[in-house]
Tab-separated table of C-alpha atoms in Angstrom:
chain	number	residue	atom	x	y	z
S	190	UNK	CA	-45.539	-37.470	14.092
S	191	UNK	CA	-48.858	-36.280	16.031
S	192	UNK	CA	-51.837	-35.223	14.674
S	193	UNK	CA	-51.457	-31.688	15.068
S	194	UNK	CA	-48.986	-31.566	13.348
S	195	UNK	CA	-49.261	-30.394	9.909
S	196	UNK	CA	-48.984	-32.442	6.640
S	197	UNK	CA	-45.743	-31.874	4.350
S	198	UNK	CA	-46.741	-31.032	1.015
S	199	UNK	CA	-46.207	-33.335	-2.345
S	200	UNK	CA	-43.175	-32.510	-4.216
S	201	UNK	CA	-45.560	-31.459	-7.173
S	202	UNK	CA	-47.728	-29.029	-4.950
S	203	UNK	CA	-44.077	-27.595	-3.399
S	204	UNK	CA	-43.281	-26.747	-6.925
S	205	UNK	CA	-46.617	-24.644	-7.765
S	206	UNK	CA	-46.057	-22.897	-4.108
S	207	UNK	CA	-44.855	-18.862	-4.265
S	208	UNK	CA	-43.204	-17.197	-1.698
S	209	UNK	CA	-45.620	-15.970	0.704
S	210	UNK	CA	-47.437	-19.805	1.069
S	211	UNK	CA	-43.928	-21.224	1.680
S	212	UNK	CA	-42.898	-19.141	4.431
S	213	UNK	CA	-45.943	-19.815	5.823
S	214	UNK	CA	-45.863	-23.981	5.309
S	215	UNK	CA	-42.020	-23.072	6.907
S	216	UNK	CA	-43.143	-21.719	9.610
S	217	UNK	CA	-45.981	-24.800	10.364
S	218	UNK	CA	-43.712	-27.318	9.469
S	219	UNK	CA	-41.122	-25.992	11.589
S	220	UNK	CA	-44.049	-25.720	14.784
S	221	UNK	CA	-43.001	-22.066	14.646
S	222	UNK	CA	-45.274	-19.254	15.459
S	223	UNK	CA	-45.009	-15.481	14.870
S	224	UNK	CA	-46.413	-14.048	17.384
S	225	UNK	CA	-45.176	-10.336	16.268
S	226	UNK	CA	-43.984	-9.870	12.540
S	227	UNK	CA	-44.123	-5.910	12.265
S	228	UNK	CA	-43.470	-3.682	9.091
S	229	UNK	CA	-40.746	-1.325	9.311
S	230	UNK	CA	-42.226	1.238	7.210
S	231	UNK	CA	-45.832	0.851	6.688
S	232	UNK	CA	-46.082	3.396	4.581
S	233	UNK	CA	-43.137	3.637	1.981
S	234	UNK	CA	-41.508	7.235	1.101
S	235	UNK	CA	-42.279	9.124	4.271
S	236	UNK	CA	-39.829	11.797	5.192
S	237	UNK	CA	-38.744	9.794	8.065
S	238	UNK	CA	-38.024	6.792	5.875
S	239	UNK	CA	-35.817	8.825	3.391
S	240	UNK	CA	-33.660	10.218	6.678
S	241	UNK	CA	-33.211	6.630	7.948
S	242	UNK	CA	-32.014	5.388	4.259
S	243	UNK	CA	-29.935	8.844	4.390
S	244	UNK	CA	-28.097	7.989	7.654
S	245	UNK	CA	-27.026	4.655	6.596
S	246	UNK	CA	-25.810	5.683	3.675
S	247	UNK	CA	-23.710	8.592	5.073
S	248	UNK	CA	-22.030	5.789	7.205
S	249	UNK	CA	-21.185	3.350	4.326
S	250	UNK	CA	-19.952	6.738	2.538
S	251	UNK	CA	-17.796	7.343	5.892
S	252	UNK	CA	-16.678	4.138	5.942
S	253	UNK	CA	-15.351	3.902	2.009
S	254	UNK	CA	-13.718	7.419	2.328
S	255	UNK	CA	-11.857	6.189	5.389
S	256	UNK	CA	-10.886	3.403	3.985
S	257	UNK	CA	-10.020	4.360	0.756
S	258	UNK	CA	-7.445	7.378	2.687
S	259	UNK	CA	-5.458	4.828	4.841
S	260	UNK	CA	-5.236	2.814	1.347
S	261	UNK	CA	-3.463	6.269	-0.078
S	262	UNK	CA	-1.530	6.633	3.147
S	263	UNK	CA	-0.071	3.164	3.283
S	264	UNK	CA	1.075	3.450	-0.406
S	265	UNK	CA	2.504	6.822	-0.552
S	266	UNK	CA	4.693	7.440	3.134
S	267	UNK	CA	6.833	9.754	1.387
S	268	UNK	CA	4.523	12.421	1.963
S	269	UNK	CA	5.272	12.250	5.012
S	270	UNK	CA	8.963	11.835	5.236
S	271	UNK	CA	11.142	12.150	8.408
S	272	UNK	CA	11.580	15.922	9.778
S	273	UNK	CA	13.837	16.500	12.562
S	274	UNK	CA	12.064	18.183	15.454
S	275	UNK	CA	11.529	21.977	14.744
S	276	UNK	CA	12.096	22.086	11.072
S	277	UNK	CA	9.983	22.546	8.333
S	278	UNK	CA	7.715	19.378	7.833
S	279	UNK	CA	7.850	18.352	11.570
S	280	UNK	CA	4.059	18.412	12.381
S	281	UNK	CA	3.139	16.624	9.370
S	282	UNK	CA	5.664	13.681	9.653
S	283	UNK	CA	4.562	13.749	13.562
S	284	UNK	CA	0.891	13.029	12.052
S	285	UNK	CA	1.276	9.728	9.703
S	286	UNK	CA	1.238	7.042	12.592
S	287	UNK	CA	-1.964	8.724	14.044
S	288	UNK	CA	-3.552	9.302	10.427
S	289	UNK	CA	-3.051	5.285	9.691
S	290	UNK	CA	-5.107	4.949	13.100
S	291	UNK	CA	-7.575	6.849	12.588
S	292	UNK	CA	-8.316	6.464	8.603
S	293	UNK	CA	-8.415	2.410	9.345
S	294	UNK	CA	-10.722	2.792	12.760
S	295	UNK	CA	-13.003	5.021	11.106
S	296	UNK	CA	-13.158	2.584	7.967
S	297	UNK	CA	-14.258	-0.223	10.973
S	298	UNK	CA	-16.152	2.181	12.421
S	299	UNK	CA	-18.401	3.518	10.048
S	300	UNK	CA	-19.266	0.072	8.560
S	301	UNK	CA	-19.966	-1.259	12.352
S	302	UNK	CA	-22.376	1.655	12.711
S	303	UNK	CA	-24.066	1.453	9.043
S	304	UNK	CA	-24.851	-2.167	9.240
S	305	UNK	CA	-26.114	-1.825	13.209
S	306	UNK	CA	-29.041	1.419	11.868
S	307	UNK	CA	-29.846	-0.360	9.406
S	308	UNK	CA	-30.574	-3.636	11.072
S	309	UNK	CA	-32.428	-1.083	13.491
S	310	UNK	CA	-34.190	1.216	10.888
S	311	UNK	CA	-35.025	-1.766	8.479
S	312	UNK	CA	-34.751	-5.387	9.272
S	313	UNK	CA	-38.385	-6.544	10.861
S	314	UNK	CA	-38.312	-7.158	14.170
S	315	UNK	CA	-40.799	-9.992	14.312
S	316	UNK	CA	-41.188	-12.177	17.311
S	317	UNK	CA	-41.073	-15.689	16.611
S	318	UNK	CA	-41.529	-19.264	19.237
S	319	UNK	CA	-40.223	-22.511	17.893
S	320	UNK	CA	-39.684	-25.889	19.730
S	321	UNK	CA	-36.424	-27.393	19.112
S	322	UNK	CA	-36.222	-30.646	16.974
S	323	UNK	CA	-33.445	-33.584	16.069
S	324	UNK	CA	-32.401	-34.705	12.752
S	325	UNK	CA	-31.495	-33.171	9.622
S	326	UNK	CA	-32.958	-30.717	7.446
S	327	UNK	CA	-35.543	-32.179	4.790
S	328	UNK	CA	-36.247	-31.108	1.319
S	329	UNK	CA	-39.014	-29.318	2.275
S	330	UNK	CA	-36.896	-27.448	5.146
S	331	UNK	CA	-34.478	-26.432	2.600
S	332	UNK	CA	-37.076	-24.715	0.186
S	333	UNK	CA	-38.628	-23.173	2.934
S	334	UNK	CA	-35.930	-22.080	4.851
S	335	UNK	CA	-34.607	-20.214	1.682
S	336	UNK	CA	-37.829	-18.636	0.905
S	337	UNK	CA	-38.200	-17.099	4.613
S	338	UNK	CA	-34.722	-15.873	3.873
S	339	UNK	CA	-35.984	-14.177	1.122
S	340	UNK	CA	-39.047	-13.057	2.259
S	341	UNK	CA	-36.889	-11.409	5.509
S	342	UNK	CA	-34.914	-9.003	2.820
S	343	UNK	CA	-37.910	-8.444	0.848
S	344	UNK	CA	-39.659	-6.931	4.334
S	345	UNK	CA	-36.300	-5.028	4.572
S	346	UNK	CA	-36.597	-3.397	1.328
S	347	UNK	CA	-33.369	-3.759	0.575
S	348	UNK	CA	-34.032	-4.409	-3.155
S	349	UNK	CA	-35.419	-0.990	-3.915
S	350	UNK	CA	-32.553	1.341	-1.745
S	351	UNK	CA	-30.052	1.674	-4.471
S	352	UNK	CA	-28.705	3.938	-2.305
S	353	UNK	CA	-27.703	1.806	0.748
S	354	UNK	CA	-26.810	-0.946	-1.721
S	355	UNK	CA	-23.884	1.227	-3.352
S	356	UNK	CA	-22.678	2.976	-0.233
S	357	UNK	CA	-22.526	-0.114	1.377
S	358	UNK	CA	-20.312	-1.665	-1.416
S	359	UNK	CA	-18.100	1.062	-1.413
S	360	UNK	CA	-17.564	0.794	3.034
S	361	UNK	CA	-17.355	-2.752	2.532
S	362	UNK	CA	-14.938	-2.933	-1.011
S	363	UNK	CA	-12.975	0.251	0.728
S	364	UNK	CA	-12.306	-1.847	4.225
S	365	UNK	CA	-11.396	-4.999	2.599
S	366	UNK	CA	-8.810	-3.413	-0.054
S	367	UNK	CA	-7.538	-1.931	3.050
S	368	UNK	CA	-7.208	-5.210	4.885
S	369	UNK	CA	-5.289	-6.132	2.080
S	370	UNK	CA	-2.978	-2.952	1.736
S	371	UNK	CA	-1.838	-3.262	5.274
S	372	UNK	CA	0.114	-6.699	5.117
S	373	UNK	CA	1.249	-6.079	1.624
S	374	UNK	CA	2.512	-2.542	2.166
S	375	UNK	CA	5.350	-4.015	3.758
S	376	UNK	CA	6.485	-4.902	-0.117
S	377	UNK	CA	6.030	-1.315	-1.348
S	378	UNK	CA	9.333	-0.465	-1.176
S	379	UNK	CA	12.024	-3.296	-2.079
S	380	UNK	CA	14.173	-3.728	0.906
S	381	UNK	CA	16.743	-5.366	-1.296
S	382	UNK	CA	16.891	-3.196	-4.344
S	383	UNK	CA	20.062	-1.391	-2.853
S	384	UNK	CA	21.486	-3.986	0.052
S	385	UNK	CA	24.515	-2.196	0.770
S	386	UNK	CA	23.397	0.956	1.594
S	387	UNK	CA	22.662	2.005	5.588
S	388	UNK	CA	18.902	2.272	5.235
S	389	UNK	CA	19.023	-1.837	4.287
S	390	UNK	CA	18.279	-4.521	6.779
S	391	UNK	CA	21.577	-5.400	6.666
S	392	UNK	CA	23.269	-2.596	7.562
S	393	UNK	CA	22.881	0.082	10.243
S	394	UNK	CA	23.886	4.022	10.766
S	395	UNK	CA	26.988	2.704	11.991
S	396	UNK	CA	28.321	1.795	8.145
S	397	UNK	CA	30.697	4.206	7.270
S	398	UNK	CA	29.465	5.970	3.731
S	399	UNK	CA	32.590	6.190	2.257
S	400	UNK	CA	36.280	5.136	2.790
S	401	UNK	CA	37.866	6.156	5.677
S	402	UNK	CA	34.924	7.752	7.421
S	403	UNK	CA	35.245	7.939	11.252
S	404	UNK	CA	32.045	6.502	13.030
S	405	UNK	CA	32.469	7.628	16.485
S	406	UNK	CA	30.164	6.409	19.190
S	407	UNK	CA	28.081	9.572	21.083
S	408	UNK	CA	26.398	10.085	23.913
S	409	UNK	CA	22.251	11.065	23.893
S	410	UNK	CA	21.885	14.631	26.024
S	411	UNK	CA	18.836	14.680	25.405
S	412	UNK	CA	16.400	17.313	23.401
S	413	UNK	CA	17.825	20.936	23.252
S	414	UNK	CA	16.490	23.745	24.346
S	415	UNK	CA	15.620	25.996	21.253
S	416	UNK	CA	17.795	29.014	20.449
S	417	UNK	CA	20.564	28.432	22.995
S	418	UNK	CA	22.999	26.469	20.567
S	419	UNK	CA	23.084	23.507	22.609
S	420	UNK	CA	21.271	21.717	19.217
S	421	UNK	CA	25.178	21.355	18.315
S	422	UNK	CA	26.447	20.045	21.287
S	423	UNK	CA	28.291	16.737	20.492
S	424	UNK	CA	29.322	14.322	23.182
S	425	UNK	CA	31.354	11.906	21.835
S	426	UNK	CA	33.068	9.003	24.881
S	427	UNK	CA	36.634	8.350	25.308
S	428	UNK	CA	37.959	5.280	27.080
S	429	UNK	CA	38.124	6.479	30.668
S	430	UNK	CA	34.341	8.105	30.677
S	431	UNK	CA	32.837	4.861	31.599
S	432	UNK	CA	33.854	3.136	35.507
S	433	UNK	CA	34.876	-0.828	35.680
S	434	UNK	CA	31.267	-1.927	35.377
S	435	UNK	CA	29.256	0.339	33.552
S	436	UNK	CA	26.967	0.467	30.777
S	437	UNK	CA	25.778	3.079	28.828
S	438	UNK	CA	23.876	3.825	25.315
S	439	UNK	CA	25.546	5.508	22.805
S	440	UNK	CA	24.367	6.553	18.970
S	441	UNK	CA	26.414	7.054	15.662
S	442	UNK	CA	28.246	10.690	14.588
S	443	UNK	CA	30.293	11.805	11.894
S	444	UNK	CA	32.220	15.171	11.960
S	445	UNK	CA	30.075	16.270	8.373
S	446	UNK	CA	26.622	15.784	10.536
S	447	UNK	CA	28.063	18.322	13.294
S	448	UNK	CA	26.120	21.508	11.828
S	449	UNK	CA	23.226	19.067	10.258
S	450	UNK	CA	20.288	19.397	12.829
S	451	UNK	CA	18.083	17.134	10.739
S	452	UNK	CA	21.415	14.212	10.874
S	453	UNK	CA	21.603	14.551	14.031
S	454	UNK	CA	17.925	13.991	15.139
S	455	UNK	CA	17.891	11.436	12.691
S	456	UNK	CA	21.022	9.202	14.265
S	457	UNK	CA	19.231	9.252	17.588
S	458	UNK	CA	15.643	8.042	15.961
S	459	UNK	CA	16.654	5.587	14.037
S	460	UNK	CA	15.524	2.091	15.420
S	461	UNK	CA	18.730	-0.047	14.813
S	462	UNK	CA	21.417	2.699	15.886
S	463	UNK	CA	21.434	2.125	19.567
S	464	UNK	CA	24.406	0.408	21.288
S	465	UNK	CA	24.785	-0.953	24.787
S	466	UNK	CA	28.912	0.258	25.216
S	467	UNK	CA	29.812	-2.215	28.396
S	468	UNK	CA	32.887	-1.378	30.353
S	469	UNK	CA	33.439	-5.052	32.155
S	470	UNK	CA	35.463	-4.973	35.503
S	471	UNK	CA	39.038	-6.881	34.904
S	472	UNK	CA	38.297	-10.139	36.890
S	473	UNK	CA	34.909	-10.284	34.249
S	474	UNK	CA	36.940	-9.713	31.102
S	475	UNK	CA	39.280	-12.368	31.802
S	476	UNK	CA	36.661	-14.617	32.185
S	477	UNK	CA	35.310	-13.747	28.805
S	478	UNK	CA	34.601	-16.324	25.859
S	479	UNK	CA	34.477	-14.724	22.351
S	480	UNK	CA	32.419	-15.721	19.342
S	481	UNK	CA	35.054	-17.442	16.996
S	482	UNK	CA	35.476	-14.805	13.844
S	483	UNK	CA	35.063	-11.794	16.407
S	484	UNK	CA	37.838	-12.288	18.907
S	485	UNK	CA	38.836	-8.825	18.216
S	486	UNK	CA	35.712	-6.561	18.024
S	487	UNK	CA	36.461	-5.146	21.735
S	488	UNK	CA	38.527	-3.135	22.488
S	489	UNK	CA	40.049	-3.724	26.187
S	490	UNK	CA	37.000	-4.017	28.733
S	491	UNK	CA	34.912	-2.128	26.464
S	492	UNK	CA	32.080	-4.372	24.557
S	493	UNK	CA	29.649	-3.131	22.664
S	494	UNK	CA	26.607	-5.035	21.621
S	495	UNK	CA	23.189	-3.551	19.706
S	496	UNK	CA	20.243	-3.069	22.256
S	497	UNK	CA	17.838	-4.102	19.658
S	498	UNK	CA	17.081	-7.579	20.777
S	499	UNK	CA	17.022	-11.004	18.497
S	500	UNK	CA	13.606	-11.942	19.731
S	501	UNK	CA	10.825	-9.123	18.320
S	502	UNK	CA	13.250	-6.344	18.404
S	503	UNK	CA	12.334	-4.527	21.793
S	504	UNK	CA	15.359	-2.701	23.359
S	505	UNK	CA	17.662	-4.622	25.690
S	506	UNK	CA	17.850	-1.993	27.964
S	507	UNK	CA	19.029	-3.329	31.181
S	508	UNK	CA	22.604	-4.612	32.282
S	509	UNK	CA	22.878	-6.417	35.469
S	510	UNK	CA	26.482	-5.651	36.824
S	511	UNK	CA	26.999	-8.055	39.344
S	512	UNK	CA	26.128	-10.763	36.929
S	513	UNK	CA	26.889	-9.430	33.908
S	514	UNK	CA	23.681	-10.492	31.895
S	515	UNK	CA	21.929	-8.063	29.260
S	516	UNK	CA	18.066	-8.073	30.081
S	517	UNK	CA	15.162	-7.306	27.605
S	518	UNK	CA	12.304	-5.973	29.608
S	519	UNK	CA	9.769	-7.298	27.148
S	520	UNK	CA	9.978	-10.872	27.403
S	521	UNK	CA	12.570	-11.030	29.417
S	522	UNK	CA	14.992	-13.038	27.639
S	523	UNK	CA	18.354	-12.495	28.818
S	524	UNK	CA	21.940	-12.706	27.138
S	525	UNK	CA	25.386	-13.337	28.876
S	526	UNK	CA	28.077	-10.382	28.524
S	527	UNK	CA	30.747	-12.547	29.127
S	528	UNK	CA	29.876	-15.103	26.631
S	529	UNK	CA	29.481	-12.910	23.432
S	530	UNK	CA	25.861	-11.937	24.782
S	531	UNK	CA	24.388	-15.570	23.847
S	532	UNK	CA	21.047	-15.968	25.163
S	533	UNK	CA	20.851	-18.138	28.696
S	534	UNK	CA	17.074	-17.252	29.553
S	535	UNK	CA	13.742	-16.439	27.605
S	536	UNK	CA	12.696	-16.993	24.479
S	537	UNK	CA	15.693	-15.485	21.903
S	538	UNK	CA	17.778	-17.942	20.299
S	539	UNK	CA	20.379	-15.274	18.672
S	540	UNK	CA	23.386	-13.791	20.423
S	541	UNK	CA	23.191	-9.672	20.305
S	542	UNK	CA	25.051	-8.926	17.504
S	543	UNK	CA	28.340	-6.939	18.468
S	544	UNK	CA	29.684	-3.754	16.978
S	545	UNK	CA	33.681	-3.750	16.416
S	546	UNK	CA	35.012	-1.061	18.365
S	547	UNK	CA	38.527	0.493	19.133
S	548	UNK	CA	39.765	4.406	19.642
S	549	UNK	CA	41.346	7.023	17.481
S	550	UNK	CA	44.261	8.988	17.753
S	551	UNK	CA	42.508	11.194	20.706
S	552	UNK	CA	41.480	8.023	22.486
S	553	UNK	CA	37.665	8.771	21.760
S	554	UNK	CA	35.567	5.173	21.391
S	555	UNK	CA	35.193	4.580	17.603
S	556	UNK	CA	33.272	1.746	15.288
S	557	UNK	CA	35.932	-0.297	12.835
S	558	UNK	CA	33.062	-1.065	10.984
S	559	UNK	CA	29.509	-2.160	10.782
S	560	UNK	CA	28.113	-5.027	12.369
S	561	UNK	CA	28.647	-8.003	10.937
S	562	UNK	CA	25.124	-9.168	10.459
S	563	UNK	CA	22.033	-8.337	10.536
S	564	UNK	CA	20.548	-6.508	14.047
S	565	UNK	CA	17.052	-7.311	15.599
S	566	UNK	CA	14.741	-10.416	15.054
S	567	UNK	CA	14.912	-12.943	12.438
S	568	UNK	CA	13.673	-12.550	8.510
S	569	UNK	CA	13.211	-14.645	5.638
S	570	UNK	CA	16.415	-13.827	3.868
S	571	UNK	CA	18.955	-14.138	6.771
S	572	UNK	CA	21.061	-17.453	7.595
S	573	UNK	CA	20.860	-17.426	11.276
């Protein structure tokens, strides 16, 4: 140690030292030197002072309110429960997804910009040089250290803004308990309260809801045009629609959903409905290796397998004719159609699970039941 530098105090005179004298013996011990250490607000209660406190606050206030709505909105969805397109309730079921965004980025948001003016508005901007040193922190370091801490929110006046202090606990209590309501809101609703109903993760809109209910399989036309009837226009697939070859996507109906606009929409929305119907060419299908227990879930050349993929669930969209492989776009994993669509590329593990098929007495394509297990990616409760 040289000369210059200063002497550390006895642990007796360290003890009789108040605030002020130990930032100061901090800063010499420390061979720091503040060349700038400005007051915020001089002069304490000015108009301009009041504004500043006001505008933080208002953000912390922002910030809680946000918060505390996406909290609301996460644990009550049913007020905003599906509407087909057009009906009563449409617009405000259309809104959730973007109210969730913008409730929750507002909550991050407003706290971001509260805690940034008042770092501006309050927190001394003091200019301090310091040479770097080895070794660890002494005794002395510590107690300093602590009391510049304390001296730095004392300059803030943080202490006497009872205002910022409670807005700020509301943003900051308001964004956490939302942090918290988003992975749990997943356990809101029991998924396995009622397992045997369609809206379950084991079953699909292709369960029949009662005995002897025809499932047949339907094509998508696409949105109506309002007012010329064609809302009601069903097109269901017989066995000749499709070429040697062919793929195409087809939904759920049942006869008591041809007047119900709402049961239709719905069939075409809902995530695990979709089915890849696959019309193999004869050389192909008698090439074909089944999955033992489902030898007879085709019917002919026709296979059908769900397009929600056993990855992460993005649609397997794609069928590759002249090799007869079922492609997800998203990670491209990739499934053989002539080996009961078992993955051969990418990262899915799972066949595609396939939906029994065969045809009614008018030959139109029909499901014999429900899949057999459970569509899409893997969860805690299933055994594959």
């Amino acid at each position: 140690m040289s000369g210059d530098e200063p002497k550390p105090p006895t642990d007796a005179e360290l003890a009789e030292m108040d605030r002020d004298q130990l930032v100061k013996l901090g800063t010499n011990l420390d061979g720091v030197e503040l060349t700038n250490l400005p007051t915020p607000w001089p002069v304490p209660g000015t108009r301009a002072e009041k504004r500043a406190e006001r505008a933080v606050a208002l953000w912390f206030t922002i910030s809680g309110i946000a918060g505390l709505a996406f909290v609301v909105l996460m644990a009550w969805p049913k007020w905003f429960e599906y509407r087909a397109p057009g009906t009563a309730g449409d617009v405000k079921y259309s809104l959730y997804t973007p109210l969730l965004g913008v409730t929750l980025g507002l909550a991050i948001l407003g706290l971001g910009i509260a805690v940034l003016l008042y770092t501006k508005k309050f927190i001394p901007a003091e200019t301090a040089v310091q040479e770097r040193g080895d070794g660890g922190s002494k005794e002395v370091d510590k107690a300093t250290i602590v009391a510049q801490l304390a001296d730095s929110g004392s300059r803030s006046t943080i202490a006497r803004r009872s205002l910022i202090k409670r807005t700020a606990g509301l943003g900051a209590g308001a964004l956490g308990l939302a942090t918290v309501a988003l992975p749990l809101a997943g356990f809101i609703k029991d998924p396995w309260k009622d397992t045997n109903n369609k809206d379950s993760l084991w079953h699909t809109g292709w369960q029949p809801q009662h005995e002897g209910e025809v499932v047949y399989m339907r094509r998508n036309l696409g949105p109506p045009a309002k007012g010329d009837g064609s809302e009601h226009d069903i097109s269901l697939v017989k066995a000749e629609d499709l070429d040697a070859g062919a793929m195409e996507t087809v939904f759920p109906f049942r006869e008591s959903e041809r007047r119900d606009e709402h049961a239709l929409s719905l069939a075409m929305k809902r995530s695990d409905n979709p089915v890849m119907l696959i019309r193999l060419r004869p050389a192909d299908a008698a090439k074909v290796v089944k999955r033992q227990g489902q030898e007879d879930y085709n019917f002919g050349d026709y296979y059908a397998y769900t397009k929600i993929c056993s990855h992460v669930g993005c649609p397997t969209s794609l069928f590759e004719q002249r090799t007869n492989r079922i492609l997800c776009p998203c990670h491209q994993s990739q499934f053989d159609a002539l080996h009961y669509a078992k993955p051969i590329f990418g990262p899915a593990t799972r066949p595609l699970a396939q939906l029994p098929i065969t045809v009614d007495a008018n030959g139109y394509l029909i499901a014999r039941s429900d899949f057999n297990e459970a569509v899409g990616p893997a969860f805690w409760e299933r055994k594959s």
